[in-house]
Amino acid sequence: MFDGSGASEHSAAGPSAAPKSSEVNREGGAGATGQNSGGVGPGERVSDADLKNTAGPYDARAVAPVNHHVLNQAAAGVDDSHEMWDGAAAVIFTVATVVTGPGELIGLGAEGAANAASGARLARALAYEESSAAGVAELLAGGGKVIAGPGARAELRVAGKLASEYGGSAADWVKVTSTGSGPVQIHAYRNVVTGFLTDLKSIIP
Amino acid sequence: MINTAGSVERAQAIAKKALAGELDPLMACRDLAALRAGLVTVPEGTLDVFVAIASEIDDLPLGSERELWAAEVLETKDAEAADYRGRVSSVVSTALRELLVALKPEEWAPGDP
């Protein structure tokens, strides 16, 4: 299990180290034919036949027992059967619930405000993302509003550069903005003759 | 929908300073574009002037970011800013007056100051 060997028994075996009811269903799990009957019921153990069909050396009897690295140093003979770990997890959860409260344990108590803030941030980030995507889609579809260049009050600063870089004349270029009401607007340069769109950027009003 | 009080006061101060020659009109556009959400009574066509010019100059080092730029590059960028400032000063002045009228119509007329 935790020692990496696949062995789950301990050499310094105390009374609890032996797998509980280990022999009760060892052979019965595979059925009379020795084939996998499928599934292991409560209280049953995995059959030898099933163990042989697995990839790992899970059959404790086939591998020399190895001390548990951590637990057996502190308390020799710790049972690391799944029943023990199930029980241990239940105890840990119970204690944690009593000490911290169930809400706090799952992040709704003392850290609730922080989590609520995280939720708000996530919601805002999602709104920004959706707004950006909608704005880009609008401009790519030929929509949007001209805010600079021919047809607008403000003059383009780099119309000549756009023409020399992407073609057309300076008068062909405008700056457009998306028109959605979301938290982000998309600005871009558009060649009104060809519809070519470039230099998109997001603006947060 | 109403104007945001803080935004109105700031916008008025910016516009007055820019019209008085105490503030770079390009910087005024940048500042006013940032306030537009709180200026709902200002005509959209007026706000678009500030927004468009602010968008056009966002690669120009005009404010405190100047200290992060190399001197030789600043020289080039300042020349670009000066050229654009000259080309848009008239439309910016008009838009600033429109803004003041929209925010405080009883105190401002389109011809002032």
Short mmCIF file of C-alpha atoms in Angstrom, two decimals, chain B residues 2-8 34-42 103:
data_model
loop_
_atom_site.label_atom_id
_atom_site.label_comp_id
_atom_site.label_asym_id
_atom_site.label_seq_id
_atom_site.Cartn_x
_atom_site.Cartn_y
_atom_site.Cartn_z
CA ILE B 2 -28.15 58.61 -13.37
CA ASN B 3 -24.67 60.02 -13.44
CA THR B 4 -22.27 58.94 -10.73
CA ALA B 5 -21.57 61.94 -8.52
CA GLY B 6 -17.84 61.34 -8.28
CA SER B 7 -17.57 60.81 -12.00
CA VAL B 8 -19.42 64.03 -12.79
CA ALA B 34 -12.31 55.86 -18.09
CA LEU B 35 -15.19 57.75 -16.47
CA ARG B 36 -17.76 57.19 -19.16
CA ALA B 37 -19.70 54.53 -17.27
CA GLY B 38 -20.65 57.17 -14.70
CA LEU B 39 -21.60 59.81 -17.30
CA VAL B 40 -24.87 58.48 -18.60
CA THR B 41 -26.35 61.86 -19.53
CA VAL B 42 -23.47 62.74 -21.82
CA LEU B 103 -23.33 67.60 -17.05
#
